[in-house]
Amino acid sequence: MIIRCALIGSGTRNDSFRIDLPTYESVTTNETTGRAFVNVADVDVPADVQAFVAAYPTYDLVTPLPVPFPASLANAWAEHLARQYDLGNARWHPAVF
């Protein structure tokens, strides 16, 4: 599933831009906007996040989402990844942006 996510990092040598996900297949980034298109395995994306992405499709890395990505979905996605990868206290915090 292609999802537009927020980049993290400052873009420096010690803190490069990256996607806050444990795994993904490919990425297209725009460091200026802080966004990236990421190909994420469906098993790593909970159904409610998939529904949000389907309801609010994005076609570029510039145009803002018509509605903000709800914090409840971000938290649910982080919890899903923690269970999926048995992370204990480690957490990824991906966000549709």
PDB file of N, CA, C and O in Angstrom, residues 47-84:
ATOM      1  N   ALA A  47      -6.304  -1.784   9.551  1.00  0.00           N
ATOM      2  CA  ALA A  47      -7.448  -1.528   8.669  1.00  0.00           C
ATOM      3  C   ALA A  47      -7.957  -0.093   8.783  1.00  0.00           C
ATOM      4  O   ALA A  47      -8.331   0.510   7.766  1.00  0.00           O
ATOM      5  N   ASP A  48      -7.975   0.488   9.986  1.00  0.00           N
ATOM      6  CA  ASP A  48      -8.483   1.851  10.120  1.00  0.00           C
ATOM      7  C   ASP A  48      -7.565   2.874   9.459  1.00  0.00           C
ATOM      8  O   ASP A  48      -8.025   3.869   8.894  1.00  0.00           O
ATOM      9  N   VAL A  49      -6.260   2.627   9.466  1.00  0.00           N
ATOM     10  CA  VAL A  49      -5.322   3.514   8.762  1.00  0.00           C
ATOM     11  C   VAL A  49      -5.489   3.321   7.256  1.00  0.00           C
ATOM     12  O   VAL A  49      -5.500   4.297   6.501  1.00  0.00           O
ATOM     13  N   GLN A  50      -5.653   2.085   6.806  1.00  0.00           N
ATOM     14  CA  GLN A  50      -5.909   1.834   5.384  1.00  0.00           C
ATOM     15  C   GLN A  50      -7.164   2.560   4.923  1.00  0.00           C
ATOM     16  O   GLN A  50      -7.198   3.147   3.838  1.00  0.00           O
ATOM     17  N   ALA A  51      -8.212   2.551   5.755  1.00  0.00           N
ATOM     18  CA  ALA A  51      -9.460   3.232   5.416  1.00  0.00           C
ATOM     19  C   ALA A  51      -9.253   4.742   5.310  1.00  0.00           C
ATOM     20  O   ALA A  51      -9.794   5.387   4.403  1.00  0.00           O
ATOM     21  N   PHE A  52      -8.474   5.323   6.220  1.00  0.00           N
ATOM     22  CA  PHE A  52      -8.190   6.758   6.178  1.00  0.00           C
ATOM     23  C   PHE A  52      -7.448   7.111   4.891  1.00  0.00           C
ATOM     24  O   PHE A  52      -7.800   8.075   4.214  1.00  0.00           O
ATOM     25  N   VAL A  53      -6.426   6.332   4.559  1.00  0.00           N
ATOM     26  CA  VAL A  53      -5.642   6.587   3.342  1.00  0.00           C
ATOM     27  C   VAL A  53      -6.535   6.481   2.105  1.00  0.00           C
ATOM     28  O   VAL A  53      -6.440   7.303   1.186  1.00  0.00           O
ATOM     29  N   ALA A  54      -7.427   5.511   2.082  1.00  0.00           N
ATOM     30  CA  ALA A  54      -8.339   5.351   0.944  1.00  0.00           C
ATOM     31  C   ALA A  54      -9.334   6.504   0.858  1.00  0.00           C
ATOM     32  O   ALA A  54      -9.694   6.950  -0.233  1.00  0.00           O
ATOM     33  N   ALA A  55      -9.779   7.007   2.002  1.00  0.00           N
ATOM     34  CA  ALA A  55     -10.767   8.088   2.030  1.00  0.00           C
ATOM     35  C   ALA A  55     -10.170   9.434   1.637  1.00  0.00           C
ATOM     36  O   ALA A  55     -10.876  10.308   1.127  1.00  0.00           O
ATOM     37  N   TYR A  56      -8.871   9.622   1.897  1.00  0.00           N
ATOM     38  CA  TYR A  56      -8.201  10.890   1.611  1.00  0.00           C
ATOM     39  C   TYR A  56      -6.951  10.645   0.774  1.00  0.00           C
ATOM     40  O   TYR A  56      -5.823  10.789   1.257  1.00  0.00           O
ATOM     41  N   PRO A  57      -7.128  10.263  -0.493  1.00  0.00           N
ATOM     42  CA  PRO A  57      -5.965   9.960  -1.334  1.00  0.00           C
ATOM     43  C   PRO A  57      -5.105  11.204  -1.571  1.00  0.00           C
ATOM     44  O   PRO A  57      -5.610  12.330  -1.600  1.00  0.00           O
ATOM     45  N   THR A  58      -3.813  10.986  -1.700  1.00  0.00           N
ATOM     46  CA  THR A  58      -2.874  12.065  -1.990  1.00  0.00           C
ATOM     47  C   THR A  58      -2.154  11.740  -3.287  1.00  0.00           C
ATOM     48  O   THR A  58      -1.838  10.581  -3.559  1.00  0.00           O
ATOM     49  N   TYR A  59      -1.918  12.765  -4.084  1.00  0.00           N
ATOM     50  CA  TYR A  59      -1.346  12.555  -5.408  1.00  0.00           C
ATOM     51  C   TYR A  59       0.014  13.218  -5.586  1.00  0.00           C
ATOM     52  O   TYR A  59       0.650  13.048  -6.615  1.00  0.00           O
ATOM     53  N   ASP A  60       0.426  14.001  -4.590  1.00  0.00           N
ATOM     54  CA  ASP A  60       1.729  14.641  -4.678  1.00  0.00           C
ATOM     55  C   ASP A  60       2.300  14.776  -3.266  1.00  0.00           C
ATOM     56  O   ASP A  60       1.651  14.417  -2.286  1.00  0.00           O
ATOM     57  N   LEU A  61       3.510  15.293  -3.178  1.00  0.00           N
ATOM     58  CA  LEU A  61       4.175  15.444  -1.880  1.00  0.00           C
ATOM     59  C   LEU A  61       4.117  16.887  -1.375  1.00  0.00           C
ATOM     60  O   LEU A  61       4.825  17.244  -0.441  1.00  0.00           O
ATOM     61  N   VAL A  62       3.241  17.693  -1.978  1.00  0.00           N
ATOM     62  CA  VAL A  62       3.168  19.107  -1.637  1.00  0.00           C
ATOM     63  C   VAL A  62       1.824  19.470  -0.996  1.00  0.00           C
ATOM     64  O   VAL A  62       1.778  20.123   0.044  1.00  0.00           O
ATOM     65  N   THR A  63       0.736  19.050  -1.595  1.00  0.00           N
ATOM     66  CA  THR A  63      -0.602  19.438  -1.149  1.00  0.00           C
ATOM     67  C   THR A  63      -0.910  18.868   0.232  1.00  0.00           C
ATOM     68  O   THR A  63      -0.761  17.664   0.453  1.00  0.00           O
ATOM     69  N   PRO A  64      -1.337  19.715   1.181  1.00  0.00           N
ATOM     70  CA  PRO A  64      -1.691  19.203   2.514  1.00  0.00           C
ATOM     71  C   PRO A  64      -2.907  18.274   2.451  1.00  0.00           C
ATOM     72  O   PRO A  64      -3.723  18.352   1.524  1.00  0.00           O
ATOM     73  N   LEU A  65      -3.016  17.397   3.442  1.00  0.00           N
ATOM     74  CA  LEU A  65      -4.207  16.558   3.557  1.00  0.00           C
ATOM     75  C   LEU A  65      -5.425  17.450   3.788  1.00  0.00           C
ATOM     76  O   LEU A  65      -5.319  18.485   4.445  1.00  0.00           O
ATOM     77  N   PRO A  66      -6.611  17.035   3.300  1.00  0.00           N
ATOM     78  CA  PRO A  66      -7.810  17.842   3.540  1.00  0.00           C
ATOM     79  C   PRO A  66      -8.234  17.839   5.010  1.00  0.00           C
ATOM     80  O   PRO A  66      -8.891  18.763   5.462  1.00  0.00           O
ATOM     81  N   VAL A  67      -7.860  16.808   5.745  1.00  0.00           N
ATOM     82  CA  VAL A  67      -8.099  16.734   7.194  1.00  0.00           C
ATOM     83  C   VAL A  67      -6.838  16.183   7.842  1.00  0.00           C
ATOM     84  O   VAL A  67      -6.124  15.387   7.247  1.00  0.00           O
ATOM     85  N   PRO A  68      -6.541  16.602   9.064  1.00  0.00           N
ATOM     86  CA  PRO A  68      -5.340  16.080   9.743  1.00  0.00           C
ATOM     87  C   PRO A  68      -5.472  14.587  10.047  1.00  0.00           C
ATOM     88  O   PRO A  68      -6.570  14.082  10.264  1.00  0.00           O
ATOM     89  N   PHE A  69      -4.335  13.900  10.068  1.00  0.00           N
ATOM     90  CA  PHE A  69      -4.292  12.493  10.454  1.00  0.00           C
ATOM     91  C   PHE A  69      -4.582  12.420  11.950  1.00  0.00           C
ATOM     92  O   PHE A  69      -3.844  13.005  12.754  1.00  0.00           O
ATOM     93  N   PRO A  70      -5.656  11.742  12.356  1.00  0.00           N
ATOM     94  CA  PRO A  70      -6.035  11.729  13.772  1.00  0.00           C
ATOM     95  C   PRO A  70      -4.975  11.069  14.662  1.00  0.00           C
ATOM     96  O   PRO A  70      -4.388  10.048  14.307  1.00  0.00           O
ATOM     97  N   ALA A  71      -4.755  11.668  15.816  1.00  0.00           N
ATOM     98  CA  ALA A  71      -3.802  11.116  16.782  1.00  0.00           C
ATOM     99  C   ALA A  71      -4.195   9.708  17.189  1.00  0.00           C
ATOM    100  O   ALA A  71      -3.334   8.855  17.424  1.00  0.00           O
ATOM    101  N   SER A  72      -5.491   9.430  17.253  1.00  0.00           N
ATOM    102  CA  SER A  72      -5.941   8.089  17.626  1.00  0.00           C
ATOM    103  C   SER A  72      -5.482   7.048  16.610  1.00  0.00           C
ATOM    104  O   SER A  72      -5.109   5.933  16.981  1.00  0.00           O
ATOM    105  N   LEU A  73      -5.475   7.411  15.319  1.00  0.00           N
ATOM    106  CA  LEU A  73      -4.995   6.475  14.292  1.00  0.00           C
ATOM    107  C   LEU A  73      -3.477   6.324  14.370  1.00  0.00           C
ATOM    108  O   LEU A  73      -2.955   5.224  14.192  1.00  0.00           O
ATOM    109  N   ALA A  74      -2.780   7.413  14.634  1.00  0.00           N
ATOM    110  CA  ALA A  74      -1.322   7.335  14.777  1.00  0.00           C
ATOM    111  C   ALA A  74      -0.956   6.416  15.935  1.00  0.00           C
ATOM    112  O   ALA A  74      -0.063   5.567  15.814  1.00  0.00           O
ATOM    113  N   ASN A  75      -1.660   6.554  17.050  1.00  0.00           N
ATOM    114  CA  ASN A  75      -1.399   5.697  18.214  1.00  0.00           C
ATOM    115  C   ASN A  75      -1.741   4.241  17.908  1.00  0.00           C
ATOM    116  O   ASN A  75      -1.001   3.329  18.298  1.00  0.00           O
ATOM    117  N   ALA A  76      -2.859   4.011  17.230  1.00  0.00           N
ATOM    118  CA  ALA A  76      -3.253   2.646  16.872  1.00  0.00           C
ATOM    119  C   ALA A  76      -2.217   2.010  15.949  1.00  0.00           C
ATOM    120  O   ALA A  76      -1.903   0.824  16.083  1.00  0.00           O
ATOM    121  N   TRP A  77      -1.675   2.796  15.011  1.00  0.00           N
ATOM    122  CA  TRP A  77      -0.666   2.276  14.095  1.00  0.00           C
ATOM    123  C   TRP A  77       0.611   1.927  14.855  1.00  0.00           C
ATOM    124  O   TRP A  77       1.212   0.871  14.640  1.00  0.00           O
ATOM    125  N   ALA A  78       1.028   2.785  15.775  1.00  0.00           N
ATOM    126  CA  ALA A  78       2.223   2.512  16.585  1.00  0.00           C
ATOM    127  C   ALA A  78       2.036   1.238  17.408  1.00  0.00           C
ATOM    128  O   ALA A  78       2.942   0.397  17.495  1.00  0.00           O
ATOM    129  N   GLU A  79       0.874   1.077  18.002  1.00  0.00           N
ATOM    130  CA  GLU A  79       0.591  -0.128  18.795  1.00  0.00           C
ATOM    131  C   GLU A  79       0.560  -1.377  17.908  1.00  0.00           C
ATOM    132  O   GLU A  79       1.056  -2.438  18.295  1.00  0.00           O
ATOM    133  N   HIS A  80      -0.018  -1.249  16.719  1.00  0.00           N
ATOM    134  CA  HIS A  80      -0.061  -2.369  15.767  1.00  0.00           C
ATOM    135  C   HIS A  80       1.364  -2.819  15.412  1.00  0.00           C
ATOM    136  O   HIS A  80       1.665  -4.011  15.431  1.00  0.00           O
ATOM    137  N   LEU A  81       2.247  -1.860  15.124  1.00  0.00           N
ATOM    138  CA  LEU A  81       3.634  -2.207  14.792  1.00  0.00           C
ATOM    139  C   LEU A  81       4.349  -2.832  15.977  1.00  0.00           C
ATOM    140  O   LEU A  81       5.134  -3.769  15.808  1.00  0.00           O
ATOM    141  N   ALA A  82       4.085  -2.329  17.185  1.00  0.00           N
ATOM    142  CA  ALA A  82       4.719  -2.895  18.378  1.00  0.00           C
ATOM    143  C   ALA A  82       4.318  -4.360  18.552  1.00  0.00           C
ATOM    144  O   ALA A  82       5.150  -5.204  18.875  1.00  0.00           O
ATOM    145  N   ARG A  83       3.041  -4.667  18.338  1.00  0.00           N
ATOM    146  CA  ARG A  83       2.580  -6.064  18.438  1.00  0.00           C
ATOM    147  C   ARG A  83       3.144  -6.906  17.301  1.00  0.00           C
ATOM    148  O   ARG A  83       3.589  -8.032  17.500  1.00  0.00           O
ATOM    149  N   GLN A  84       3.118  -6.353  16.096  1.00  0.00           N
ATOM    150  CA  GLN A  84       3.572  -7.070  14.901  1.00  0.00           C
ATOM    151  C   GLN A  84       5.041  -7.478  15.016  1.00  0.00           C
ATOM    152  O   GLN A  84       5.428  -8.557  14.614  1.00  0.00           O
TER     153      GLN A  84
END
